[in-house]
Short mmCIF file of C-alpha atoms in Angstrom, two decimals:
data_model
loop_
_atom_site.label_atom_id
_atom_site.label_comp_id
_atom_site.label_asym_id
_atom_site.label_seq_id
_atom_site.Cartn_x
_atom_site.Cartn_y
_atom_site.Cartn_z
CA UNK A 182 104.30 101.77 119.56
CA UNK A 183 101.44 102.37 117.02
CA UNK A 184 102.88 101.84 113.54
CA UNK A 185 100.58 101.88 110.56
CA UNK A 186 97.53 100.28 112.11
CA UNK A 187 94.44 102.37 111.13
CA UNK A 188 92.69 101.77 107.87
CA UNK A 189 91.96 104.97 105.86
CA UNK A 190 91.91 106.16 102.23
CA UNK A 191 94.80 108.52 101.72
CA UNK A 192 94.12 111.72 99.65
CA UNK A 193 94.30 111.01 95.98
CA UNK A 194 94.07 107.25 96.45
CA UNK A 195 91.16 104.94 95.85
CA UNK A 196 91.48 102.31 98.43
CA UNK A 197 92.19 101.86 102.17
CA UNK A 198 95.81 101.68 103.37
CA UNK A 199 97.24 101.25 106.76
CA UNK A 200 98.07 104.65 108.30
CA UNK A 201 99.98 105.48 111.55
CA UNK A 202 98.10 107.78 113.93
CA UNK A 203 101.30 108.92 115.62
CA UNK A 204 103.54 109.83 112.63
CA UNK A 205 101.15 109.93 109.69
CA UNK A 206 103.01 107.32 107.60
CA UNK A 207 100.94 105.61 104.96
CA UNK A 208 101.99 101.99 104.35
CA UNK A 209 101.58 101.08 100.65
CA UNK A 210 101.76 97.40 101.28
CA UNK A 211 101.99 95.19 98.14
CA UNK A 212 102.17 91.52 97.43
CA UNK A 213 105.55 89.96 98.05
CA UNK A 214 107.74 87.89 95.72
CA UNK A 215 108.93 84.51 96.98
CA UNK A 216 112.06 83.06 95.22
CA UNK A 217 113.07 79.45 95.66
CA UNK A 218 114.60 76.48 93.94
CA UNK A 219 114.30 72.78 93.24
CA UNK A 220 118.00 71.90 93.52
CA UNK A 221 119.38 68.54 92.45
CA UNK A 222 122.50 66.59 93.31
CA UNK A 223 122.63 63.54 90.92
CA UNK A 224 119.02 62.25 91.16
CA UNK A 225 118.36 63.67 94.56
CA UNK A 226 116.46 66.79 95.59
CA UNK A 227 117.44 69.23 98.40
CA UNK A 228 114.76 69.72 101.07
CA UNK A 229 115.05 71.59 104.38
CA UNK A 230 113.14 70.78 107.56
CA UNK A 231 111.75 74.04 108.90
CA UNK A 232 113.00 75.36 112.31
CA UNK A 233 110.49 78.15 112.35
CA UNK A 234 106.76 78.58 112.10
CA UNK A 235 104.58 78.25 110.17
CA UNK A 236 104.93 74.54 109.71
CA UNK A 237 107.91 73.95 111.96
CA UNK A 238 109.23 70.39 111.60
CA UNK A 239 107.93 69.99 108.02
CA UNK A 240 109.97 69.82 104.91
CA UNK A 241 110.21 72.61 102.37
CA UNK A 242 112.30 73.79 99.36
CA UNK A 243 114.86 76.56 100.06
CA UNK A 244 112.85 79.70 99.35
CA UNK A 245 111.99 83.07 100.87
CA UNK A 246 111.16 86.72 100.24
CA UNK A 247 113.09 88.48 97.51
CA UNK A 248 115.01 91.48 99.00
CA UNK A 249 115.24 95.01 97.63
CA UNK A 250 117.65 95.44 94.64
CA UNK A 251 118.09 91.67 94.29
CA UNK A 252 117.49 89.75 91.12
CA UNK A 253 115.17 86.73 91.40
CA UNK A 254 118.04 84.37 90.56
CA UNK A 255 120.33 86.00 93.18
CA UNK A 256 117.48 85.78 95.65
CA UNK A 257 117.01 81.99 95.06
CA UNK A 258 120.80 81.50 95.47
CA UNK A 259 120.79 83.47 98.69
CA UNK A 260 117.93 81.44 100.22
CA UNK A 261 119.63 78.16 99.33
CA UNK A 262 122.73 79.41 101.19
CA UNK A 263 120.85 80.79 104.14
CA UNK A 264 118.65 77.75 104.75
CA UNK A 265 120.91 74.89 103.53
CA UNK A 266 124.49 76.28 103.14
CA UNK A 267 124.00 75.08 99.53
CA UNK A 268 125.64 76.61 96.42
CA UNK A 269 123.43 76.59 93.35
CA UNK A 270 123.96 76.63 89.58
CA UNK A 271 120.60 77.93 88.47
CA UNK A 272 119.26 76.53 85.20
CA UNK A 273 115.86 77.86 84.27
CA UNK A 274 112.54 78.98 85.69
CA UNK A 275 110.48 75.99 86.66
CA UNK A 276 107.21 77.63 87.77
CA UNK A 277 105.50 80.80 88.70
CA UNK A 278 102.70 80.37 91.37
CA UNK A 279 100.12 83.04 91.98
CA UNK A 280 98.80 82.92 95.56
CA UNK A 281 96.46 85.92 96.00
CA UNK A 282 95.10 84.59 99.27
CA UNK A 283 98.66 85.17 100.73
CA UNK A 284 99.48 88.13 98.51
CA UNK A 285 102.43 86.13 97.17
CA UNK A 286 103.84 85.49 93.74
CA UNK A 287 106.40 82.59 93.87
CA UNK A 288 109.13 82.15 91.34
CA UNK A 289 110.83 78.67 91.60
CA UNK A 290 113.95 77.94 89.64
CA UNK A 291 115.45 74.59 88.56
CA UNK A 292 119.08 74.32 89.84
CA UNK A 293 121.93 71.91 90.32
CA UNK A 294 124.00 71.91 93.48
CA UNK A 295 127.63 72.95 92.73
CA UNK A 296 128.91 70.42 95.27
CA UNK A 297 127.43 67.99 97.76
CA UNK A 298 128.23 70.22 100.77
CA UNK A 299 124.95 71.15 102.60
CA UNK A 300 124.19 72.03 106.21
CA UNK A 301 121.29 73.35 108.21
CA UNK A 302 121.18 77.17 108.33
CA UNK A 303 119.48 79.01 111.27
CA UNK A 304 115.90 78.48 109.81
CA UNK A 305 116.34 74.74 109.25
CA UNK A 306 116.33 71.87 111.74
CA UNK A 307 118.14 69.71 109.21
CA UNK A 308 118.70 69.51 105.43
CA UNK A 309 118.85 66.42 103.24
CA UNK A 310 119.05 65.11 99.69
CA UNK A 311 116.14 62.85 98.76
CA UNK A 312 115.62 60.50 95.76
CA UNK A 313 112.07 60.61 94.43
CA UNK A 314 111.10 57.46 96.39
CA UNK A 315 112.47 58.92 99.61
CA UNK A 316 110.63 62.27 99.60
CA UNK A 317 108.56 62.57 102.81
CA UNK A 318 105.26 63.42 101.00
CA UNK A 319 103.30 63.32 104.23
CA UNK A 320 105.54 65.84 105.86
CA UNK A 321 105.74 68.52 103.23
CA UNK A 322 105.23 72.06 104.60
CA UNK A 323 103.20 73.79 101.85
CA UNK A 324 101.09 72.92 98.87
CA UNK A 325 103.42 74.90 96.57
CA UNK A 326 106.25 72.64 97.55
CA UNK A 327 104.29 69.63 96.30
CA UNK A 328 103.40 71.56 93.15
CA UNK A 329 107.06 72.39 92.43
CA UNK A 330 108.27 68.82 93.08
CA UNK A 331 105.47 67.54 90.81
CA UNK A 332 106.45 70.05 88.03
CA UNK A 333 110.14 69.10 88.41
CA UNK A 334 109.26 65.50 87.96
CA UNK A 335 107.28 66.37 84.75
CA UNK A 336 110.29 68.22 83.39
CA UNK A 337 112.53 65.34 84.16
CA UNK A 338 110.17 62.86 82.57
CA UNK A 339 110.69 64.72 79.28
CA UNK A 340 108.26 67.52 79.65
CA UNK A 341 109.10 70.80 77.95
CA UNK A 342 110.90 73.57 79.83
CA UNK A 343 107.98 76.09 79.69
CA UNK A 344 107.53 77.52 83.22
CA UNK A 345 104.50 75.95 84.93
CA UNK A 346 101.75 77.90 86.70
CA UNK A 347 99.30 76.94 89.45
CA UNK A 348 97.91 73.52 88.81
CA UNK A 349 94.28 73.40 87.56
CA UNK A 350 93.33 71.45 90.63
CA UNK A 351 95.57 72.75 93.41
CA UNK A 352 94.51 70.10 95.95
CA UNK A 353 95.47 67.19 93.64
CA UNK A 354 98.53 65.34 94.82
CA UNK A 355 101.41 66.15 92.53
CA UNK A 356 104.56 64.07 91.95
CA UNK A 357 103.36 61.08 93.82
CA UNK B 186 105.55 113.50 110.27
CA UNK B 187 108.51 111.05 110.59
CA UNK B 188 107.52 107.72 109.16
CA UNK B 189 110.05 104.90 108.81
CA UNK B 190 113.10 107.04 107.82
CA UNK B 191 116.10 105.86 109.94
CA UNK B 192 118.19 102.90 108.74
CA UNK B 193 118.76 100.41 111.51
CA UNK B 194 119.15 96.65 111.88
CA UNK B 195 116.14 95.26 113.85
CA UNK B 196 116.75 92.71 116.57
CA UNK B 197 116.91 89.18 115.09
CA UNK B 198 117.41 90.54 111.51
CA UNK B 199 120.60 90.62 109.40
CA UNK B 200 120.18 93.74 107.35
CA UNK B 201 119.17 97.39 107.68
CA UNK B 202 115.44 98.35 107.53
CA UNK B 203 113.71 101.70 107.68
CA UNK B 204 112.50 102.35 111.21
CA UNK B 205 110.34 105.17 112.53
CA UNK B 206 111.81 107.11 115.50
CA UNK B 207 108.38 108.23 116.59
CA UNK B 208 106.37 105.03 116.70
CA UNK B 209 109.11 102.35 116.38
CA UNK B 210 107.47 100.73 113.30
CA UNK B 211 109.91 98.68 111.15
CA UNK B 212 109.22 98.80 107.42
CA UNK B 213 109.98 95.44 105.84
CA UNK B 214 110.09 96.85 102.33
CA UNK B 215 110.35 94.29 99.53
CA UNK B 216 110.43 94.45 95.77
CA UNK B 217 107.12 95.13 94.02
CA UNK B 218 105.25 93.13 91.34
CA UNK B 219 104.26 95.06 88.24
CA UNK B 220 101.51 93.50 86.16
CA UNK B 221 100.58 94.58 82.67
CA UNK B 222 99.47 93.53 79.24
CA UNK B 223 100.10 93.69 75.57
CA UNK B 224 96.46 93.84 74.43
CA UNK B 225 95.45 93.49 70.77
CA UNK B 226 92.42 94.51 68.78
CA UNK B 227 92.66 92.95 65.37
CA UNK B 228 96.32 93.65 64.46
CA UNK B 229 96.60 96.81 66.64
CA UNK B 230 98.14 97.09 70.09
CA UNK B 231 96.75 99.25 72.91
CA UNK B 232 99.06 101.95 74.24
CA UNK B 233 98.51 104.78 76.80
CA UNK B 234 100.13 108.16 76.86
CA UNK B 235 101.18 108.81 80.44
CA UNK B 236 99.47 111.67 82.29
CA UNK B 237 101.83 111.27 85.29
CA UNK B 238 105.52 111.26 85.98
CA UNK B 239 107.86 109.61 85.49
CA UNK B 240 107.81 109.94 81.69
CA UNK B 241 104.66 112.08 81.38
CA UNK B 242 103.74 112.35 77.68
CA UNK B 243 105.33 109.10 76.64
CA UNK B 244 103.56 105.93 75.58
CA UNK B 245 103.34 102.82 77.75
CA UNK B 246 101.56 99.59 78.14
CA UNK B 247 98.69 99.38 80.70
CA UNK B 248 100.60 98.25 83.73
CA UNK B 249 101.03 98.86 87.40
CA UNK B 250 101.62 97.52 90.94
CA UNK B 251 99.80 94.37 91.91
CA UNK B 252 97.55 95.03 94.94
CA UNK B 253 97.18 92.83 97.97
CA UNK B 254 95.03 89.67 97.53
CA UNK B 255 94.93 90.18 93.72
CA UNK B 256 95.91 87.51 91.32
CA UNK B 257 98.33 88.67 88.72
CA UNK B 258 95.81 88.25 85.83
CA UNK B 259 93.19 90.25 87.84
CA UNK B 260 95.89 92.93 88.41
CA UNK B 261 96.61 93.15 84.71
CA UNK B 262 92.89 93.47 83.95
CA UNK B 263 92.37 96.15 86.56
CA UNK B 264 95.29 98.13 85.25
CA UNK B 265 93.96 98.02 81.62
CA UNK B 266 90.57 99.21 82.97
CA UNK B 267 92.05 102.04 85.15
CA UNK B 268 94.43 103.38 82.53
CA UNK B 269 92.52 102.71 79.28
CA UNK B 270 88.89 101.66 80.19
CA UNK B 271 89.72 98.52 78.31
CA UNK B 272 88.26 95.07 78.98
CA UNK B 273 90.77 92.26 78.47
CA UNK B 274 90.57 88.56 77.60
CA UNK B 275 93.94 87.46 78.93
CA UNK B 276 95.61 84.71 77.00
CA UNK B 277 98.99 83.69 78.38
CA UNK B 278 102.08 85.04 80.16
CA UNK B 279 104.33 86.80 77.55
CA UNK B 280 107.29 87.74 79.68
CA UNK B 281 108.79 88.09 83.17
CA UNK B 282 111.28 90.99 83.54
CA UNK B 283 113.57 91.07 86.52
CA UNK B 284 114.57 94.73 87.29
CA UNK B 285 116.68 94.59 90.52
CA UNK B 286 117.75 98.20 90.07
CA UNK B 287 114.12 99.32 90.60
CA UNK B 288 113.26 96.37 92.95
CA UNK B 289 110.61 95.28 90.49
CA UNK B 290 109.56 92.05 88.94
CA UNK B 291 107.21 92.62 85.91
CA UNK B 292 104.73 90.03 84.67
CA UNK B 293 103.34 91.00 81.29
CA UNK B 294 100.43 89.04 79.79
CA UNK B 295 99.23 88.71 76.21
CA UNK B 296 95.61 89.69 75.80
CA UNK B 297 92.86 90.52 73.38
CA UNK B 298 90.51 93.46 73.90
CA UNK B 299 86.92 92.26 74.46
CA UNK B 300 85.60 95.14 72.42
CA UNK B 301 87.01 98.27 70.73
CA UNK B 302 85.87 100.68 73.48
CA UNK B 303 88.83 102.42 75.06
CA UNK B 304 89.11 105.78 76.78
CA UNK B 305 91.81 107.56 78.79
CA UNK B 306 91.64 106.90 82.54
CA UNK B 307 92.97 109.39 85.02
CA UNK B 308 96.59 108.44 84.57
CA UNK B 309 96.50 108.68 80.77
CA UNK B 310 96.46 111.68 78.49
CA UNK B 311 95.13 109.60 75.67
CA UNK B 312 94.93 105.97 74.67
CA UNK B 313 95.11 104.49 71.17
CA UNK B 314 95.40 101.37 69.11
CA UNK B 315 98.52 101.14 66.96
CA UNK B 316 99.43 98.87 64.13
CA UNK B 317 103.13 97.82 64.19
CA UNK B 318 104.07 100.40 61.65
CA UNK B 319 102.35 103.20 63.63
CA UNK B 320 103.87 102.50 67.08
CA UNK B 321 105.62 105.69 68.24
CA UNK B 322 109.00 103.99 68.92
CA UNK B 323 110.74 107.31 69.75
CA UNK B 324 108.16 108.12 72.35
CA UNK B 325 108.04 104.90 74.35
CA UNK B 326 108.15 105.56 78.17
CA UNK B 327 110.33 102.61 79.38
CA UNK B 328 112.75 100.02 78.07
CA UNK B 329 110.54 97.18 79.36
CA UNK B 330 107.73 98.47 77.05
CA UNK B 331 110.00 98.03 74.08
CA UNK B 332 111.01 94.60 75.28
CA UNK B 333 107.40 93.47 75.63
CA UNK B 334 106.41 94.87 72.25
CA UNK B 335 109.42 93.00 70.64
CA UNK B 336 108.55 89.82 72.47
CA UNK B 337 104.90 90.12 71.29
CA UNK B 338 106.10 90.62 67.75
CA UNK B 339 108.36 87.43 68.11
CA UNK B 340 105.34 85.44 69.28
CA UNK B 341 103.17 86.75 66.49
CA UNK B 342 105.90 85.82 63.98
CA UNK B 343 105.43 82.18 64.98
CA UNK B 344 107.76 82.03 68.03
CA UNK B 345 106.73 79.65 70.75
CA UNK B 346 104.67 80.71 73.69
CA UNK B 347 107.32 80.25 76.33
CA UNK B 348 107.40 83.34 78.55
CA UNK B 349 110.37 85.55 77.71
CA UNK B 350 112.79 87.07 80.23
CA UNK B 351 115.10 90.10 80.13
CA UNK B 352 116.73 90.46 76.69
CA UNK B 353 120.43 89.49 76.70
CA UNK B 354 121.25 93.00 75.42
CA UNK B 355 118.73 95.16 77.19
CA UNK B 356 119.71 98.27 75.28
CA UNK B 357 119.15 96.66 71.84
CA UNK B 358 116.14 98.05 70.04
CA UNK B 359 113.39 95.41 70.07
CA UNK B 360 110.52 95.06 67.71
CA UNK B 361 111.80 97.60 65.17
#
């Protein structure tokens, strides 16, 4: 199988796209939208231990790619169900993270769990509810998970509800 | 040419994707991110009259699809240059519009023009700076352009800078 694998500038375009030499298809690939949530039950936060790479075995927020014809809230709800069998009541947009290196824009919502029932979905080794002091900061899968947890803590500490963006210093530990 | 044109559920997936019968390529198509701006020069707003379909001849904000490895701010700047030869100083995120029907998430920034030089790019018939009273409300290309202009007016009227979302009643005239 070939698939779109040759870089070429299509007629009428101004940049290279991936083109298939077998069928002529031009792949107009664009950045992807990741939707996720920081979901609370009482004072605890839902995290999922990843069963898949990248970062298998590390903890993450329920999040994943938005699907076609899906609203961003519905996508965050679906991901919480798929990864943690969790039902969400979404509250507000916590943060928008712009990750051009990965061609991603992440929209992370604040949410409450509708009930305490959670269970590992196929992409999770286990799922758990952590109080702030219990969060396994050394085993967090991605920087954006740290950012979102830190931003959630800011909001809980009485910060305003304005959606956050990328931290000024993205390497700084957040929420510690 | 065939291209990915047959709907089938790939192995290990849980929903139909477009697959090419010639080369076997699976198209994981996802929603697209549109980046744009409400750009001001003094009290006037930059609009572009579309040279292309859909809605050729109607007025729009400079906006378009985010490209791979591009930050959302850089994308909004690029679109303003491509469509209106305008240089932006981006200020803050005005609004996020969630359009699942079109599989789009739109991020619209507030911006100032760096100088008064504007000119129609290849996708614009003409470009112009409009005061609020001059905006051609009956010739606006898309509902989201009305929403963004209405939200900009709210902010200018002393509203807070929290990014807006979809209006509760999306059919209601905004900014009139």
